[in-house]
Every structure is written in C-alpha cells, then in structure tokens.
CSV table of C-alpha atoms in Angstrom, one decimal:
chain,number,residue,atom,x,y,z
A,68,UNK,CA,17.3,-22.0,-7.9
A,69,UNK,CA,14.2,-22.7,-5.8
A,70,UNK,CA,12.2,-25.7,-6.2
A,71,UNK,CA,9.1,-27.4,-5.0
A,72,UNK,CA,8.6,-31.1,-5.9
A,73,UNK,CA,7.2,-34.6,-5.6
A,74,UNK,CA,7.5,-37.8,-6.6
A,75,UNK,CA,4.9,-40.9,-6.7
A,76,UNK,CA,5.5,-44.5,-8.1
A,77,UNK,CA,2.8,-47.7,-8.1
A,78,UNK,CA,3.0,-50.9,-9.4
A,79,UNK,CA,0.3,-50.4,-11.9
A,80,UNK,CA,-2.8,-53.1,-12.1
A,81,UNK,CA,-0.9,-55.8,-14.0
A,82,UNK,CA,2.4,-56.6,-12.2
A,83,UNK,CA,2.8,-57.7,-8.5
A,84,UNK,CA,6.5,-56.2,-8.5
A,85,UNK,CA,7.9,-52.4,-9.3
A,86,UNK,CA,11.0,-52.4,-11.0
A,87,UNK,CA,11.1,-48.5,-10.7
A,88,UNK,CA,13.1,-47.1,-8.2
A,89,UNK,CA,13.5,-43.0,-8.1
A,90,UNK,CA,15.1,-40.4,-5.5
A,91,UNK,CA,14.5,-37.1,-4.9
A,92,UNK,CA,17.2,-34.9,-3.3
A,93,UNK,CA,15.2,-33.0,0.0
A,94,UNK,CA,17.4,-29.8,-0.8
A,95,UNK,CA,15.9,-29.9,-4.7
A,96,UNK,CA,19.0,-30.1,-6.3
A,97,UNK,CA,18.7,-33.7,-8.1
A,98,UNK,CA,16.1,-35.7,-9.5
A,99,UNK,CA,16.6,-39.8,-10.1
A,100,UNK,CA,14.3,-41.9,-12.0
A,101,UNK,CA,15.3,-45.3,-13.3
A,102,UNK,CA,13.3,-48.2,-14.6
A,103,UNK,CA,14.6,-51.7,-14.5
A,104,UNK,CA,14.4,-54.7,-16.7
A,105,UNK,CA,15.5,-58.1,-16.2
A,106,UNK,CA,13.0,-60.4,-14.2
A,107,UNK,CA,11.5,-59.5,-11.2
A,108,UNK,CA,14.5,-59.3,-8.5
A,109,UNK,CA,17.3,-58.0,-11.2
A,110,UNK,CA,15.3,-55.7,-12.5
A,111,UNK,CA,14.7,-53.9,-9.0
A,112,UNK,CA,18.2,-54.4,-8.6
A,113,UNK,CA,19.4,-53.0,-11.4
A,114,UNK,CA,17.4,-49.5,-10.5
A,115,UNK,CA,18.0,-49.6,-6.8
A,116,UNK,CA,21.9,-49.8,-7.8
A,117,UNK,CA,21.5,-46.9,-10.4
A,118,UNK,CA,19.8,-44.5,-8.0
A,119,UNK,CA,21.7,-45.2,-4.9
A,120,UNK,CA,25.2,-45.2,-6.6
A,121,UNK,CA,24.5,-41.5,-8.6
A,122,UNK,CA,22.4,-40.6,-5.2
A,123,UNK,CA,25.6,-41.2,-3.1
A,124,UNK,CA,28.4,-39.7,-6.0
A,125,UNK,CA,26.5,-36.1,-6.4
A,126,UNK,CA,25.3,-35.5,-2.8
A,127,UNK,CA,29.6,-36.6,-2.3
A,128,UNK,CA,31.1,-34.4,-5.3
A,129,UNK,CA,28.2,-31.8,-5.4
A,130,UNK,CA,30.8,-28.7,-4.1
A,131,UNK,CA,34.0,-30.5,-5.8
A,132,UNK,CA,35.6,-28.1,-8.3
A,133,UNK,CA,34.3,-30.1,-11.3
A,134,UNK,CA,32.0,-29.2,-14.5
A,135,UNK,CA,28.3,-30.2,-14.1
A,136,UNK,CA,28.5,-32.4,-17.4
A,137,UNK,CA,31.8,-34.5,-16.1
A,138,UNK,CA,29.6,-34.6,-12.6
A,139,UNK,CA,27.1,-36.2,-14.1
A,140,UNK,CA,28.5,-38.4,-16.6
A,141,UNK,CA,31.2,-39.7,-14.2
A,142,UNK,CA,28.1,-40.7,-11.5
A,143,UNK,CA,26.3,-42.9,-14.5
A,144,UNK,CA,29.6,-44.5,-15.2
A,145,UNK,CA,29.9,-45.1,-11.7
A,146,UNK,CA,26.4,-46.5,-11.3
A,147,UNK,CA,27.2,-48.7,-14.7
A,148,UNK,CA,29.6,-50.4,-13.2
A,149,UNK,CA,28.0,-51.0,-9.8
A,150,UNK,CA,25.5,-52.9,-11.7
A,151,UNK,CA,27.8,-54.9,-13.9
A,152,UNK,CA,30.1,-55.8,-11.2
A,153,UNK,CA,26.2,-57.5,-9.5
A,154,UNK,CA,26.0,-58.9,-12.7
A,155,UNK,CA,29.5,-60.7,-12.0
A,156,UNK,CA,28.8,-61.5,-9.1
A,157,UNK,CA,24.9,-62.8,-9.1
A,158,UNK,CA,24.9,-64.5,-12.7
A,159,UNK,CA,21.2,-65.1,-12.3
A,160,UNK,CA,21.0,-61.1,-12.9
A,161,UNK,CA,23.0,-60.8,-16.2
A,162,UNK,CA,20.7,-59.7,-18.1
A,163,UNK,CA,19.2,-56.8,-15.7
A,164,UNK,CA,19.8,-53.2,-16.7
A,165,UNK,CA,17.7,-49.7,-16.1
A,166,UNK,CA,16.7,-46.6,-18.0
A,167,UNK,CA,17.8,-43.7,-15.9
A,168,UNK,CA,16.8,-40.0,-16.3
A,169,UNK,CA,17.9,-37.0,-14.0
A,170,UNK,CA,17.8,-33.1,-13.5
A,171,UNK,CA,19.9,-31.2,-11.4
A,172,UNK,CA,19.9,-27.3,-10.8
A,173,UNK,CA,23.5,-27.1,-10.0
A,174,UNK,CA,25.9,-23.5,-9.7
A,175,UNK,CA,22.7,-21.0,-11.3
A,176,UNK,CA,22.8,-23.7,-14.4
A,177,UNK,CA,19.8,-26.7,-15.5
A,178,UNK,CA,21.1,-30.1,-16.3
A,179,UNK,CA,19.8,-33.2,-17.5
A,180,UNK,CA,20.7,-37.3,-18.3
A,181,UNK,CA,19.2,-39.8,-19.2
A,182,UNK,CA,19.9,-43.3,-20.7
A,183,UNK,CA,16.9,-45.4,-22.3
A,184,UNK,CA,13.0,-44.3,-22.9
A,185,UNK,CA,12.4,-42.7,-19.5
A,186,UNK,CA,11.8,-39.5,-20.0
A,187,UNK,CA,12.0,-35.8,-18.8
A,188,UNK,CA,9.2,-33.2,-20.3
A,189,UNK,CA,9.1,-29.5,-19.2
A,190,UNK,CA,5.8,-27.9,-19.4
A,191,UNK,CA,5.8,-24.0,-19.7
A,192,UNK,CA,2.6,-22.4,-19.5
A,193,UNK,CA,0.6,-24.6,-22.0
A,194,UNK,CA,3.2,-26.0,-24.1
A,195,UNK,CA,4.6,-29.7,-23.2
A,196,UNK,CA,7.9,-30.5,-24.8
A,197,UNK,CA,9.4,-33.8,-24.8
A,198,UNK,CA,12.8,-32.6,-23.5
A,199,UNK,CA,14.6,-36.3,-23.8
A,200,UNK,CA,15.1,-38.4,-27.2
A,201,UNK,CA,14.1,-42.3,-26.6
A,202,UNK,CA,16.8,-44.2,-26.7
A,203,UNK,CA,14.6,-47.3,-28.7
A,204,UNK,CA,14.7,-48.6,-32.3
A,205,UNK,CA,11.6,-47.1,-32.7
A,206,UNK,CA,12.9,-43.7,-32.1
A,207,UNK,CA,15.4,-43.9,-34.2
A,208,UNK,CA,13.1,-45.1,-37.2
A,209,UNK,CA,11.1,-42.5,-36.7
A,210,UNK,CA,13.9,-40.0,-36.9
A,211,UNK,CA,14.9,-41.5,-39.9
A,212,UNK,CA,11.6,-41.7,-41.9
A,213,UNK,CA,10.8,-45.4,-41.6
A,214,UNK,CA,8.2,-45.6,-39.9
A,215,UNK,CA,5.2,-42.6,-38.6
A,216,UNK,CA,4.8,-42.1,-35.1
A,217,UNK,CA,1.2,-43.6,-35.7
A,218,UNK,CA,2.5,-47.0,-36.6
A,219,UNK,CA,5.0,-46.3,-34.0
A,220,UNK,CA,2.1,-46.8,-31.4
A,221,UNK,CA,1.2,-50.0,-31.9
A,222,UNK,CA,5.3,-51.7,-33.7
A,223,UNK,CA,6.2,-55.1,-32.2
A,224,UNK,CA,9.7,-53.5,-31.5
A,225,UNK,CA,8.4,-50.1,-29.3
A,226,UNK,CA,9.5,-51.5,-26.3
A,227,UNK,CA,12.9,-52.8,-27.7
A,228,UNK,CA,15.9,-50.4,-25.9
A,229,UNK,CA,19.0,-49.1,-28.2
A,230,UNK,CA,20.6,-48.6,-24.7
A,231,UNK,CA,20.3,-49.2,-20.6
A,232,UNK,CA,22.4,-49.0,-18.2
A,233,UNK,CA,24.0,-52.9,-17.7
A,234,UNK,CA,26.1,-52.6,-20.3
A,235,UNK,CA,29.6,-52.4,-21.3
A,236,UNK,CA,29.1,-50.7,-24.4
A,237,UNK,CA,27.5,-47.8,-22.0
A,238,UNK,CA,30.0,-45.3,-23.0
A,239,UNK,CA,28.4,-44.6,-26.2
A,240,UNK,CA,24.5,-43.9,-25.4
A,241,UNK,CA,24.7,-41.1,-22.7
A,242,UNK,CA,22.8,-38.2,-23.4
A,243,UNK,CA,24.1,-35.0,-21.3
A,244,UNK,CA,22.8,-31.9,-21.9
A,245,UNK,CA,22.4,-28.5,-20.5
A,246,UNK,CA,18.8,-27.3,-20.5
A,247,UNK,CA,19.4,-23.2,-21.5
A,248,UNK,CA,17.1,-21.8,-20.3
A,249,UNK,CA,14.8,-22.4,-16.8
A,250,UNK,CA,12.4,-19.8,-16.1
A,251,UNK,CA,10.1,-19.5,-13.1
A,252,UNK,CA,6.8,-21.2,-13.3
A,253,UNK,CA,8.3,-24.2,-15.6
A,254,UNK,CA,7.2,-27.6,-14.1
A,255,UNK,CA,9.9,-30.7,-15.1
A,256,UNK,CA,8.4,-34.3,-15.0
A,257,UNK,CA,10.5,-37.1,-15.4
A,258,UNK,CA,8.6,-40.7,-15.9
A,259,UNK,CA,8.9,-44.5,-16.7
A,260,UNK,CA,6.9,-45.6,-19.6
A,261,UNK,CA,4.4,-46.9,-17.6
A,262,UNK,CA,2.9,-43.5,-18.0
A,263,UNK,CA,4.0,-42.6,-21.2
A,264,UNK,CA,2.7,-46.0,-22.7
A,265,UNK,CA,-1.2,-45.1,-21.6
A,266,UNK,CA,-1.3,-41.9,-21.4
A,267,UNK,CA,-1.1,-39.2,-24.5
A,268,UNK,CA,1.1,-36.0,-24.2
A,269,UNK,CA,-1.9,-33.7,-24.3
A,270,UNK,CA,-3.0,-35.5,-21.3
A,271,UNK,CA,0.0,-35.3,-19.6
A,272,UNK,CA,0.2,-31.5,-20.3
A,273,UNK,CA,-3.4,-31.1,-18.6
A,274,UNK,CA,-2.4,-33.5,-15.6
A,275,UNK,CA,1.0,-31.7,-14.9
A,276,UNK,CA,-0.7,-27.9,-15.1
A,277,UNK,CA,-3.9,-28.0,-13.8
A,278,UNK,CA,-3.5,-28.8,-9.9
A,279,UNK,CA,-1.6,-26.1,-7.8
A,280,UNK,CA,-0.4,-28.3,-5.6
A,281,UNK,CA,2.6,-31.1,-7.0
A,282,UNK,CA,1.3,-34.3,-5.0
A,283,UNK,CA,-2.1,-33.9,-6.1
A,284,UNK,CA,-0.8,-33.9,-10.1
A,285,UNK,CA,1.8,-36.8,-9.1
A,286,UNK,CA,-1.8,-38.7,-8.4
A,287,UNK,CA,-3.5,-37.4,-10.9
A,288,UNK,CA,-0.9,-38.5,-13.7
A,289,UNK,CA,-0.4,-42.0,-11.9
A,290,UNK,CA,-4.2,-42.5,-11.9
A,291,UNK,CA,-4.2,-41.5,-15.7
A,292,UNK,CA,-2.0,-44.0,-16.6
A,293,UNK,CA,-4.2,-46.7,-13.9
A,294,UNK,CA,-6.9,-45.5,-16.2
A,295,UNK,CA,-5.7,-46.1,-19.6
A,296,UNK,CA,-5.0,-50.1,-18.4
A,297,UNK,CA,-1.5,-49.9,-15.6
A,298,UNK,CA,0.1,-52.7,-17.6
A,299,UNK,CA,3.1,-51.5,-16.4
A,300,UNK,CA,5.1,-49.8,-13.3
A,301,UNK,CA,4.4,-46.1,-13.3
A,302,UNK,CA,6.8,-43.9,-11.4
A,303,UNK,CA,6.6,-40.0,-12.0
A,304,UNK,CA,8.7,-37.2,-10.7
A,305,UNK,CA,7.7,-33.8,-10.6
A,306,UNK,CA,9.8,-30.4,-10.2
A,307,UNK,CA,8.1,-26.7,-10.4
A,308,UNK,CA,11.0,-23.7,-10.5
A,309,UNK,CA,9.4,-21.2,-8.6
C-alpha cells in the first residue's frame, strides 16, 4: 500500500520541554506517536524509549512469519518493559510513562495500537471519525452514561489516564485492532492531546482535508492548536493512502 506522509511536533506556548516523541518509518509502513508524562526528563524518556524500542522490534521482525496483531502487541510489551526496567534503574523516573498510538500497513492489511488518549482519526472525504477509544476515566463515564461529553470538556478528571505505558498492569489496556477497510484518498492522523485539547473535531476535519500537500496541513493543525492557547506539547502525524 502506497503512502505519502508527514509528521510535525512543537512544544506549544506554555512548556519549555516536549515530552512527545514520534517516528515515521521512510518506507510508510509504520507510524509512532507517544506522549510522555512524568516530569520533564522522565517524561521524554518514557516516549523516546517507547518509540525507539517498537521503532527497532518492527523494522527487525517486519518479514518474520508472524501475525500483524502478535507483531504489534509483542513490540508494546517490549517497549513496556524497556521503560520499567529505566524505571528500576533511575528511581527519580518511577513515575514516568507514555500514551502510544501506531498504524502500520503491513502484508495488503491496515493495523492500529494504541495505549492512553493519543489518538488516531481517519478522515474520508468529509467525514472525520475518531478511530481510537481514550483510554481516561472520562471516557469511560461517558460510555457509561455518567457524565455528557459537554461536561466532559471542562471535568477536573479529563486528563486523568486509565492506562500508559510504565506499568506492570500493561497487559490489560492494549487496544489492537485491524482497520477493515483502507481505501485510496483516506488521510490517517495520529496526535497528542495537545491538539485534541484546543482544537474541535470539525476543525481538525477542515485542517486535515483542505491543503493538498501533507506538511502544509501538519502546520496548519499545529498552528490551530497554537491558536486555541498551546498549553500543551502538540505532535501530529499524518498518513494519506494514495
């Protein structure tokens, strides 16, 4: 499957750090986003580790005779562990972790993962769909009825994770699923919530289909979120099927 893509990340216009690391694979068959937590230097850690480690463990097993799904879920154990063991190792980063969320285009098939509340949208003609469930209290609530997506916006707990990477209770919170069906012209973004958190979905939609060329909606979208206040890091991925 032919790609084109890019990929853009800023510190935003509140924090002197980025805690978001991502990598994009130059042949287009993987996409890495992670976002870190946990102070300034485990934080960075934390996503540098997740990237690097699931960077290294596709590009290594990407021809191996294994299923896409165990691919996948046996990198994210592998990165998991890479950052515990720092964790065991550097006790002042115990508490770091990092959202992750990843596409790959592997053997004629779409794939995705993702641990957290980064996210992965797919925008097909006009319609943007949240492909990814957060992985937050808040999420849940709303699933189950207990609060509205318009308190949701402004709840105390928003921000507060179900699940990260960092933990040793990993093995129950990661979401791998295939995506059915890719067609050509579908655009993929996968972003931190430092541009879900200031910008709104219809924006987003407009952003990621209006400019032709990827780089110049990778700028647009960052500047958006730059716009509607930057308090956070804003990293965002971009893939177009063509």
């Amino acid at each position: 499957m032919k790609c084109a893509f890019a990929g853009l990340t800023d510190p935003g216009l509140v924090r002197p750090y980025n805690q978001d690391n991502h990598y994009i694979d130059p042949e287009g068959r993987f996409f890495i986003l992670a976002d870190g937590m946990g102070g300034h230097a485990g934080g960075e850690e934390a996503s540098r580790i997740a990237t690097q480690v699931i960077k290294d463990y596709l590009a290594d097993n990407w021809e191996a005779p294994i299923e896409s799904y165990d691919l996948l879920e046996k990198a994210i154990y592998q990165a998991n562990e890479g950052i515990l063991e720092d964790q065991a190792v550097n006790p002042q980063r115990a508490d770091m972790g990092t959202t992750l969320v990843m596409i790959i285009f592997r053997n004629g098939e779409t794939w995705r993962a993702h641990v957290g509340d980064s996210r992965l949208y797919r925008l097909r003609g006009e319609t943007l769909e949240q492909v990814t469930l957060d992985h937050t209290w808040i999420s849940q609530a709303i699933r189950a009825g207990e609060i509205t997506p318009d308190d949701a916006k402004h709840h105390p707990w928003r921000h507060v994770l179900s699940q990260c990477l960092g933990r040793r209770d990993l093995y129950e919170g990661i979401d791998i699923q295939q995506i059915e069906e890719t067609l050509s012209g579908d655009r993929f973004l996968l972003c931190s919530d430092g541009l879900t958190e200031e910008v709104s979905d219809e924006l987003i939609s407009k952003s990621l289909g209006t400019p032709e060329d990827l780089q110049e909606a990778a700028s647009l979208l960052v500047q958006n979120a730059k716009d509607g206040g930057g308090s956070d890091n804003i990293t965002v991925v971009l893939v177009a099927v063509e």
